[in-house]
Short mmCIF file of C-alpha atoms and ligand atoms in Angstrom, two decimals:
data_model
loop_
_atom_site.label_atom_id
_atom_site.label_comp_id
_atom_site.label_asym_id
_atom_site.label_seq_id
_atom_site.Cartn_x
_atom_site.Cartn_y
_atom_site.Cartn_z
CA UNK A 22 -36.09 220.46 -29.34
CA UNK A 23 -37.47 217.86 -31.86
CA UNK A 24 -36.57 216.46 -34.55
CA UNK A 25 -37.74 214.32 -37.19
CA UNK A 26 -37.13 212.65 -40.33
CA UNK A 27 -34.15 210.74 -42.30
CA UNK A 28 -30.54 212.63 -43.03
CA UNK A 29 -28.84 210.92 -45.73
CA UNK A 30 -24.82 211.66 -46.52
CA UNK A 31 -24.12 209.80 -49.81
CA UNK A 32 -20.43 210.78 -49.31
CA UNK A 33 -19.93 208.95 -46.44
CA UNK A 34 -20.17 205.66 -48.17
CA UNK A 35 -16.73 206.14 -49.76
CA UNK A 36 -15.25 208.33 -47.38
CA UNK A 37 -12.25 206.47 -45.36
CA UNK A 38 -10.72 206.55 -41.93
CA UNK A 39 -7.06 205.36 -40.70
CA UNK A 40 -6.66 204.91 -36.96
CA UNK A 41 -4.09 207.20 -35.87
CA UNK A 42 -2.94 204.76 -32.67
CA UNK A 43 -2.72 201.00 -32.09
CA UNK A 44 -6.18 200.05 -31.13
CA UNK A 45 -5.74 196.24 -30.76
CA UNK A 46 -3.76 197.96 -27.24
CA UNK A 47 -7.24 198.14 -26.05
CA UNK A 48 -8.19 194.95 -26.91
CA UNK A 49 -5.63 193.44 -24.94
CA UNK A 50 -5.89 195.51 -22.20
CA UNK A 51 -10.15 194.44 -21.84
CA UNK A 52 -9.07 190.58 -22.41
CA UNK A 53 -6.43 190.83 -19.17
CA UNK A 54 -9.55 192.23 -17.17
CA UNK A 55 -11.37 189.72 -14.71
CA UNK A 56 -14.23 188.23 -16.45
CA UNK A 57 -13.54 189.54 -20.26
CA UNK A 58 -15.79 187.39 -22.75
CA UNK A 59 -16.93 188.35 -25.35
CA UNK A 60 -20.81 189.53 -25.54
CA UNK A 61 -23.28 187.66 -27.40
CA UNK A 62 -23.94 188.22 -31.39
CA UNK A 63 -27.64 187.09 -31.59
CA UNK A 64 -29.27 186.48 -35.13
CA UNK A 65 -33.41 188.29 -35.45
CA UNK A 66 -34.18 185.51 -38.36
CA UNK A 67 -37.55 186.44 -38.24
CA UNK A 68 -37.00 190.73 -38.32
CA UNK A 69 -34.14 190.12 -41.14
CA UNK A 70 -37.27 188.10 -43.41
CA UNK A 71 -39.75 190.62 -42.60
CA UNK A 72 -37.24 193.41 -43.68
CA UNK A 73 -36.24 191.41 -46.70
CA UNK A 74 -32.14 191.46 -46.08
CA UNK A 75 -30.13 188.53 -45.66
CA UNK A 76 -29.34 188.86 -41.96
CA UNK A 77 -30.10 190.96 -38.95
CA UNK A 78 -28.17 190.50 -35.84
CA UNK A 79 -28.26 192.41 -31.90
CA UNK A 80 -24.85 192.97 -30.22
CA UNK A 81 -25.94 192.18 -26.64
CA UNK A 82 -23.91 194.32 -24.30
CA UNK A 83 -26.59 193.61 -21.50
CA UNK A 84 -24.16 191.95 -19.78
CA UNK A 85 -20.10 193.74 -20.08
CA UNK A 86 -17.78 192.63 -17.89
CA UNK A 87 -20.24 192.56 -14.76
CA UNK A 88 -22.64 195.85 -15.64
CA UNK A 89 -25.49 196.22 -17.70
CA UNK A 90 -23.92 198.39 -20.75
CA UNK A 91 -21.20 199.01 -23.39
CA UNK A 92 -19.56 201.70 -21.28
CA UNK A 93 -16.85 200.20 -19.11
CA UNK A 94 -14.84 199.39 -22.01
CA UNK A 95 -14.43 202.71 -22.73
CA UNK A 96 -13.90 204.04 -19.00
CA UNK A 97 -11.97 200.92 -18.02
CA UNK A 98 -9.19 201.54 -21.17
CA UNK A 99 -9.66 205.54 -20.68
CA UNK A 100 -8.64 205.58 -16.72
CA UNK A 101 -5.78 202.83 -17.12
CA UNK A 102 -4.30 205.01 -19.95
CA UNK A 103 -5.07 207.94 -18.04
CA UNK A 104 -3.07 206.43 -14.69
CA UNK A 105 -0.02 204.88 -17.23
CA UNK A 106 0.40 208.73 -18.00
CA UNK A 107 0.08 209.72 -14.90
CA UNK A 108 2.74 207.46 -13.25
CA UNK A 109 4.85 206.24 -16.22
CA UNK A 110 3.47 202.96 -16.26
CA UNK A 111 4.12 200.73 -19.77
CA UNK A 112 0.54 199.73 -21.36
CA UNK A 113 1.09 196.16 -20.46
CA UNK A 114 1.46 197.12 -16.51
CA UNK A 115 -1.20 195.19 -14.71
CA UNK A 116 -4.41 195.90 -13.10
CA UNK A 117 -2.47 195.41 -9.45
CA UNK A 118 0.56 198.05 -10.45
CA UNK A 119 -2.18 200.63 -12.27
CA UNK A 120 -3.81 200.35 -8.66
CA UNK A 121 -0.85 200.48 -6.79
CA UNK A 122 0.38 203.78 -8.36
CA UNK A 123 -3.39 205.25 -8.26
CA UNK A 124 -3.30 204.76 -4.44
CA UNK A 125 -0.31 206.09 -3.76
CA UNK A 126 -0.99 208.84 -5.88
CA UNK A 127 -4.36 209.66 -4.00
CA UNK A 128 -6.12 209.62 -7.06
CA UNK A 129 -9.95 209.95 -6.77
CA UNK A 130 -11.74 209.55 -10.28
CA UNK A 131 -14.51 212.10 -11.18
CA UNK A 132 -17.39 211.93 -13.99
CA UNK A 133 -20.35 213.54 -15.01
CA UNK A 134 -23.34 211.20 -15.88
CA UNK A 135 -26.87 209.99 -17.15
CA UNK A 136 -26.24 206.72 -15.76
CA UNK A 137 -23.79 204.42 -17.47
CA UNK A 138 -20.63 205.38 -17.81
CA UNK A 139 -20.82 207.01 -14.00
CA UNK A 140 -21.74 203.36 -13.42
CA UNK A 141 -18.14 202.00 -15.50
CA UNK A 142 -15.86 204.78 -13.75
CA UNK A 143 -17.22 204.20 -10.12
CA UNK A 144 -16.88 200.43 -10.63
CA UNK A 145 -13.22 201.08 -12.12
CA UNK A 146 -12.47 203.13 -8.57
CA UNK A 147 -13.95 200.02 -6.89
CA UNK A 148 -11.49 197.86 -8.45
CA UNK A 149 -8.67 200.48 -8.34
CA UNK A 150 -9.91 200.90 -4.78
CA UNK A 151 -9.71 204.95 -5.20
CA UNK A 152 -12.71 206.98 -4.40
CA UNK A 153 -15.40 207.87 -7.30
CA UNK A 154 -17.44 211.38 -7.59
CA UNK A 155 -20.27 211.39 -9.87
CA UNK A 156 -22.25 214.23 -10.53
CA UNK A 157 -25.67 213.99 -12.52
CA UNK A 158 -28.13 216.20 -13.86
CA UNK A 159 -31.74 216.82 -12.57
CA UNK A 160 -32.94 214.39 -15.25
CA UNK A 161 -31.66 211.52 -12.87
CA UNK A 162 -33.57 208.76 -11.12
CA UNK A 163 -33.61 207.46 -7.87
CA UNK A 164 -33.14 203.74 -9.03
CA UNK A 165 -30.04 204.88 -11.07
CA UNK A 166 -28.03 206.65 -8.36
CA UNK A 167 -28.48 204.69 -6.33
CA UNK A 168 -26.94 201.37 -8.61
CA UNK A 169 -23.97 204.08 -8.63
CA UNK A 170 -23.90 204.69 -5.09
CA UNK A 171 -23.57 200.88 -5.08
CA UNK A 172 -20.14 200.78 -6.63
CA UNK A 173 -19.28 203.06 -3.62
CA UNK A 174 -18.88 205.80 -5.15
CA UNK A 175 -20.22 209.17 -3.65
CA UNK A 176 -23.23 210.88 -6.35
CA UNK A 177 -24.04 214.26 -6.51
CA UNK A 178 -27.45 215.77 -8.43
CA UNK A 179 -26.85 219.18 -9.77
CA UNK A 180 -29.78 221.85 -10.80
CA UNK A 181 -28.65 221.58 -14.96
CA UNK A 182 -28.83 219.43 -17.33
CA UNK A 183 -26.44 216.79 -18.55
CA UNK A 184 -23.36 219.73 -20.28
CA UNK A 185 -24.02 221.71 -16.35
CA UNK A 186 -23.02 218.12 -14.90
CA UNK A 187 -19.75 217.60 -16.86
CA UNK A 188 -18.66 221.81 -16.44
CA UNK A 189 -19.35 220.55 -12.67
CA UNK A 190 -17.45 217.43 -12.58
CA UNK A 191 -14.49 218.75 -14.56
CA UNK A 192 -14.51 222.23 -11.61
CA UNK A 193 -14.46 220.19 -8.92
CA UNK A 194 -11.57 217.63 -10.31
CA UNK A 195 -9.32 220.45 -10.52
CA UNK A 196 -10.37 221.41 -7.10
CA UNK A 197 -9.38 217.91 -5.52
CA UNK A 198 -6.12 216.80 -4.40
CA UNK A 199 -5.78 213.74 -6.85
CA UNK A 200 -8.73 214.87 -8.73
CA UNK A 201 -9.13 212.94 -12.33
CA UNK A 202 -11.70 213.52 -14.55
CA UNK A 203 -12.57 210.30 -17.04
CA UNK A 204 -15.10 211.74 -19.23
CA UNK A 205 -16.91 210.58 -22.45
CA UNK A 206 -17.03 213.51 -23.76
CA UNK A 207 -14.26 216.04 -24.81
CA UNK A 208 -14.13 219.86 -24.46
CA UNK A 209 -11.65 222.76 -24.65
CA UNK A 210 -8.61 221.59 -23.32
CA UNK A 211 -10.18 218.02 -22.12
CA UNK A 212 -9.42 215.79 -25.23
CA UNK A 213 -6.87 212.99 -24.55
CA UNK A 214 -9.46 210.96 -22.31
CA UNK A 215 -12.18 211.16 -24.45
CA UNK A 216 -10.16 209.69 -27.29
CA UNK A 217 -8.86 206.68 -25.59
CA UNK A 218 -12.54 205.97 -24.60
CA UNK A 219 -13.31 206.06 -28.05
CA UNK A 220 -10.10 203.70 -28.58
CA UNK A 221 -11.68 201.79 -25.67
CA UNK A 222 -15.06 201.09 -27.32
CA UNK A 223 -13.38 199.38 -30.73
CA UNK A 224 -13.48 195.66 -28.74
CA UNK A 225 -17.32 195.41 -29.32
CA UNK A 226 -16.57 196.19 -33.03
CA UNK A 227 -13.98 193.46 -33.28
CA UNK A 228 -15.77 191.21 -31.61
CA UNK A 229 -18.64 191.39 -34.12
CA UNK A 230 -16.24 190.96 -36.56
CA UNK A 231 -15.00 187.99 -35.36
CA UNK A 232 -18.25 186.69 -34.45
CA UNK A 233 -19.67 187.46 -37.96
CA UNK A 234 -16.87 185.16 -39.48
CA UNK A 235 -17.86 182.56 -37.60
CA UNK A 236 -21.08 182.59 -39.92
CA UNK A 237 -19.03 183.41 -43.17
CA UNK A 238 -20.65 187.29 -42.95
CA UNK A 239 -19.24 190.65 -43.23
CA UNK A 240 -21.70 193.66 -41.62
CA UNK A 241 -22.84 195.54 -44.47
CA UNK A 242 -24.49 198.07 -42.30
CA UNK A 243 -24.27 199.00 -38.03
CA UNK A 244 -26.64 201.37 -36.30
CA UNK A 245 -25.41 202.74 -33.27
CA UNK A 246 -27.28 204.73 -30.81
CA UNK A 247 -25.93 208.41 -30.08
CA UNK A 248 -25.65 210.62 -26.80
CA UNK A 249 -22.43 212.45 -26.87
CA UNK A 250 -21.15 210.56 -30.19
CA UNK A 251 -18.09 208.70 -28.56
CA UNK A 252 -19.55 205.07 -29.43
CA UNK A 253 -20.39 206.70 -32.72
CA UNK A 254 -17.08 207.77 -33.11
CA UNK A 255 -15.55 204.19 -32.37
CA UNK A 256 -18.29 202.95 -34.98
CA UNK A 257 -17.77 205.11 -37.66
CA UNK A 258 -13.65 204.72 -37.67
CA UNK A 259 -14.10 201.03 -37.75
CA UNK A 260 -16.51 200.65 -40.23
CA UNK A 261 -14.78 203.22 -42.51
CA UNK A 262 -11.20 201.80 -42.06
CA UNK A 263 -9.14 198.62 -43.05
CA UNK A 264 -10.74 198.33 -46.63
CA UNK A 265 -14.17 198.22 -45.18
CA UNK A 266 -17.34 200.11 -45.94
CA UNK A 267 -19.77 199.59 -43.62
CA UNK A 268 -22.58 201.48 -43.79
CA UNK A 269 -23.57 203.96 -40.31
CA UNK A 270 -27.32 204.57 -39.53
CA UNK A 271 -27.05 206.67 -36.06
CA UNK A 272 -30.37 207.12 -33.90
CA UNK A 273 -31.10 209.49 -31.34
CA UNK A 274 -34.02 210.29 -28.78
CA UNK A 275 -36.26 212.98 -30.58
CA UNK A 276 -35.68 215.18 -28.17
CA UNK A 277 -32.26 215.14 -27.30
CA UNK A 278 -30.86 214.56 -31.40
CA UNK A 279 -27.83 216.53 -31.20
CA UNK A 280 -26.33 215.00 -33.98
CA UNK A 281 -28.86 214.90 -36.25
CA UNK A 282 -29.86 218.77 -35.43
CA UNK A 283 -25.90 219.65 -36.18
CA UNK A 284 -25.60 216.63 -39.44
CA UNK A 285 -28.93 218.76 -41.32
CA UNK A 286 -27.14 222.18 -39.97
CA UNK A 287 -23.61 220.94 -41.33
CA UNK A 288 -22.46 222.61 -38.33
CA UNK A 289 -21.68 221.79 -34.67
CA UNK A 290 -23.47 224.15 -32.16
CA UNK A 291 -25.56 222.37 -28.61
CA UNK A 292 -29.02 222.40 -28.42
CA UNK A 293 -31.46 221.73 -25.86
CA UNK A 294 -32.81 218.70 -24.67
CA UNK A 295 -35.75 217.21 -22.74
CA UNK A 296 -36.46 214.23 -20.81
CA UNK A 297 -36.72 210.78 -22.34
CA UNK A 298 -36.42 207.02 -21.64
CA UNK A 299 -33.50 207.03 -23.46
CA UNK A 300 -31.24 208.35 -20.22
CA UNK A 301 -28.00 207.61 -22.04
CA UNK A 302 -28.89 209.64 -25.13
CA UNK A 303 -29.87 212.40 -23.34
CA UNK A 304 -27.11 214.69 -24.79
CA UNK A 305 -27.24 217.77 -26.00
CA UNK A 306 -23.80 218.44 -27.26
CA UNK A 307 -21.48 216.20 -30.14
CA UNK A 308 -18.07 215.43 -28.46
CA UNK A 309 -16.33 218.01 -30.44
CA UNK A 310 -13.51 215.38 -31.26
CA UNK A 311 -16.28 213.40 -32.22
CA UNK A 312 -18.19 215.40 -35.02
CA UNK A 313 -15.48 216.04 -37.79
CA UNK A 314 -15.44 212.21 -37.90
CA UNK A 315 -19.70 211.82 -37.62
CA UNK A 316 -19.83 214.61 -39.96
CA UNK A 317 -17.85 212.53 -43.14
CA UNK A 318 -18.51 209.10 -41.88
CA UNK A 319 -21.96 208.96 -40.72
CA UNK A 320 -24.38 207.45 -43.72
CA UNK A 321 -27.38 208.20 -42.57
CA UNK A 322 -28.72 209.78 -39.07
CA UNK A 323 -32.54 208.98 -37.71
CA UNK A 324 -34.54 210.27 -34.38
CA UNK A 325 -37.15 207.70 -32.94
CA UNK A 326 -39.62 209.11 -29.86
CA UNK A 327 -40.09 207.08 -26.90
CA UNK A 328 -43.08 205.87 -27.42
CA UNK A 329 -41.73 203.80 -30.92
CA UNK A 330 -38.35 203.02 -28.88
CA UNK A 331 -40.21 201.49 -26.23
CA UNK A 332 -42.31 199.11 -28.95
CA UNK A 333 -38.61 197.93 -29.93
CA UNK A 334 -37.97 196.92 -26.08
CA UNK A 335 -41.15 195.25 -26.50
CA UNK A 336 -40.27 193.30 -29.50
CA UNK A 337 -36.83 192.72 -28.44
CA UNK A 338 -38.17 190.72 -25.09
CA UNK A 339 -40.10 188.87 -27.29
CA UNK A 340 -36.95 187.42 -28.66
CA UNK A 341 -35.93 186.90 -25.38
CA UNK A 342 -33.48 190.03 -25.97
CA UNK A 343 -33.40 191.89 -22.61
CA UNK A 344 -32.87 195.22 -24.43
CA UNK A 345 -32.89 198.39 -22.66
CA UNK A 346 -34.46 201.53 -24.32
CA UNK A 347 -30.73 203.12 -25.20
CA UNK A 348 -30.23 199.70 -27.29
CA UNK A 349 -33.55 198.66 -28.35
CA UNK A 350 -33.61 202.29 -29.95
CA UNK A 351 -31.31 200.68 -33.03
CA UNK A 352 -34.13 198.55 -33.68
CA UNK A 353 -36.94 201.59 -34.08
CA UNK A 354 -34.37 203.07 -35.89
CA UNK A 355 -34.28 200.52 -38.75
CA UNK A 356 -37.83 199.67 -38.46
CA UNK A 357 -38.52 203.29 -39.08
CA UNK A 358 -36.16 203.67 -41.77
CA UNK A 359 -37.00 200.57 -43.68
CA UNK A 360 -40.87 202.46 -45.39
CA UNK A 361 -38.49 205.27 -46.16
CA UNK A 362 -35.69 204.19 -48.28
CA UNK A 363 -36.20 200.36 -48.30
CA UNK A 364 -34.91 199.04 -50.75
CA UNK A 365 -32.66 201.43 -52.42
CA UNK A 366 -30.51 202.34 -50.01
CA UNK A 367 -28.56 199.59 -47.66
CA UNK A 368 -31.88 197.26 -46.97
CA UNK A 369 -31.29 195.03 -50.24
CA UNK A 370 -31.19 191.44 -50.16
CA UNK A 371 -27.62 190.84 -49.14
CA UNK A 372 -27.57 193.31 -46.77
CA UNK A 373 -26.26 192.12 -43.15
CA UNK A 374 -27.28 194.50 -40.39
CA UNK A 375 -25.99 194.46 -36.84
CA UNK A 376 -27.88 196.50 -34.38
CA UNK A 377 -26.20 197.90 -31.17
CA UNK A 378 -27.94 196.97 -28.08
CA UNK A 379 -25.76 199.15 -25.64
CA UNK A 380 -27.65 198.61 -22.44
CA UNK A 381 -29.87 195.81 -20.28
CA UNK A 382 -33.02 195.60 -19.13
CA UNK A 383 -33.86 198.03 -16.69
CA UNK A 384 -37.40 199.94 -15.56
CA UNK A 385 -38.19 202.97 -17.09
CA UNK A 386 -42.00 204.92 -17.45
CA UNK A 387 -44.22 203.37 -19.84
CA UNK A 388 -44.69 205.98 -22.59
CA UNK A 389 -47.89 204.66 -23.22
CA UNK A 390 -48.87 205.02 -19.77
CA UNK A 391 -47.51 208.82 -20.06
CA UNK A 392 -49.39 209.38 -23.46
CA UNK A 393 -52.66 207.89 -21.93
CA UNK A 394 -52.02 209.98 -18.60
CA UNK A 395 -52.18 213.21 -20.70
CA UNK A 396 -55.02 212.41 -23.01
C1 PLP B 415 -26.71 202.53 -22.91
C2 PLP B 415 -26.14 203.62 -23.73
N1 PLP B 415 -26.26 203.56 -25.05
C3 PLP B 415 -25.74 204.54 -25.82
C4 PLP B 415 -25.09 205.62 -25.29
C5 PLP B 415 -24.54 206.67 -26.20
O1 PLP B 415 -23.13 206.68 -26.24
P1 PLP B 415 -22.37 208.03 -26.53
O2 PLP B 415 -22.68 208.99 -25.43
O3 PLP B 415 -20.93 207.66 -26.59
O4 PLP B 415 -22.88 208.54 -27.84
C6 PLP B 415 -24.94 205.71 -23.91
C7 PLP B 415 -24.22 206.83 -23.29
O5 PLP B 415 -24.13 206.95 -22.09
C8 PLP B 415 -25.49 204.69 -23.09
O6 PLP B 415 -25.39 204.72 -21.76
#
């Protein structure tokens, strides 16, 4: 299904957001794990001239905690909560006592994926050392199952699409002896998880804050990619809590823009979705614990095809940015957006704009090569 065009929630700007647990938990939790730095806040002087706002920066999550993407913050917080439950561990139990209990408890860790966070929950297994089962959906490629394979964890392609792959994963957790499912996503009865991945994926936002300071800034506006909605989610609360007002532009594939179909429908409801080099957006349903907060929080909500998603890869390498098309996607969000509503709404001279760049580098085919292939 595509979609096109800007949504625009002027209610959002002064709608607010309290966090309902203690998120700097997380935050501590990701600075006890091996290799924890923070990722890089890089400035685009030239993009924020050209746009005419005072400041335009890429969070560079090409390189988290060993893997090319956001996502293992989320996973890595999500399955150490989910083992503390399990085995009545405290929240400051270490890495070695989480793993000790998850052995002993034959725990084997299940998700369903498009690449990423299959990638975080097979290397938390790896470090847990407790077997990972990732299941995929026919959209997959070769190159990416087999980085997943190379966590050790055991991949499985299913017929469906991306929702078939998480109904699968979530069956054949209950099936297993030890079976724990750590998805991204929430669903009937599947909530808890999803939420302390959300919880999980705050550190990025408090590193930018931090990072920001360091230049005397405040973000006046973030723009977050979207698949299921969880980063969203984490976005939205923090720029909508603690006295701030941050402004949220959210960009999706054009085919696959599940949040933008529901934001214009004011309604949540799944739609379908098609192929695009955008693997990690390739979502067709909101995370239902997601939406109520997308649906008040989000500012304004954007699709971008692949072909103008891979010109922002383009320009980001440029910059020496090694953007992959999930990240560089916040940049052909706000290039798109800026003839639109420029200068009236968010792109004024003070405005500071940090762009999300979720994922690495990584090979991917050429939509102009496809476009020219057809014509
Ligand atoms: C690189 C990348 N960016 C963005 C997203 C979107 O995050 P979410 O599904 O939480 O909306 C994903 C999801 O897998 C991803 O892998």
């Amino acid at each position: 299904m595509a979609a096109s065009a800007i949504y625009t929630n002027p209610e959002a700007k002064s709608w607010t957001y309290t966090y309902e647990t203690d998120i700097s938990l997380a935050q501590a939790f990701h600075s006890r794990l091996p290799g924890y730095k923070a990722t890089p806040l890089v400035p685009l002087d030239d993009f924020a001239q050209e746009l005419g706002v005072k400041a335009v920066f890429v969070k560079d999550e090409s390189s988290r905690l060993g893997l090319p993407a956001f996502k293992i913050l989320g996973a890595s917080w999500g399955t150490f909560r989910a083992i503390a439950q399990q085995n009545g561990l405290p929240l400051d139990a270490s890495l070695e006592e989480a793993s000790k209990a998850a052995q002993e408890a034959g725990t084997t860790l299940f998700a369903a994926t498009e690449g990423n966070h299959g990638r975080a929950v097979a290397r938390m297994a790896k470090i847990l050392g407790v077997q990972a089962r990732i299941f995929m959906s026919r959209f997959s490629d070769q190159e990416t199952v087999h980085k997943i394979e190379s966590e050790g964890a055991q991949v499985t392609i299913i017929p469906g699409n991306y929702d078939n792959a998480v109904a699968t994963a979530f069956a054949e957790s209950r099936k297993a002896s030890g079976g724990l499912l750590i998805q991204d996503n929430a669903f009937d009865g599947y909530e808890q998880i999803p939420a302390w991945i959300v919880e999980g994926y705050s550190t990025l936002l408090f590193e930018v804050e931090q990072q920001l300071e360091e230049h005397g800034l405040q973000a006046t506006m973030i723009v977050t990619p979207i698949g299921v909605g969880s980063l969203g989610h984490a976005v939205v609360a923090y720029c909508k809590s603690g006295g701030r007002h941050i402004e949220v532009l959210t960009v999706e594939p054009e085919t696959a823009a599940c949040l933008h179909h529901n934001l214009k429908a004011a309604e949540w409801s799944t739609i379908e979705t098609s192929a695009t080099i955008m693997n990690g957006m390739n979502c067709g349903t909101v995370s239902p614990i997601s939406w109520p907060v997308l649906y008040k929080g989000v500012d304004r909500s954007i699709t971008v095809s692949d072909l103008e998603c891979h010109h922002s890869v383009q320009h980001l390498q440029a910059h020496n940015v090694n953007a992959g098309p999930c990240g560089a996607a916040t940049l052909a969000a706000v290039k798109k957006a800026a003839p639109i509503d420029m200068p009236t709404q968010g792109l004024t001279d003070n405005a500071v704009i940090v762009l999300l760049i979720t994922e690495g580098t990584r090979s991917y085919p050429s939509p102009a090569t496809v476009l020219f292939a057809n014509h």
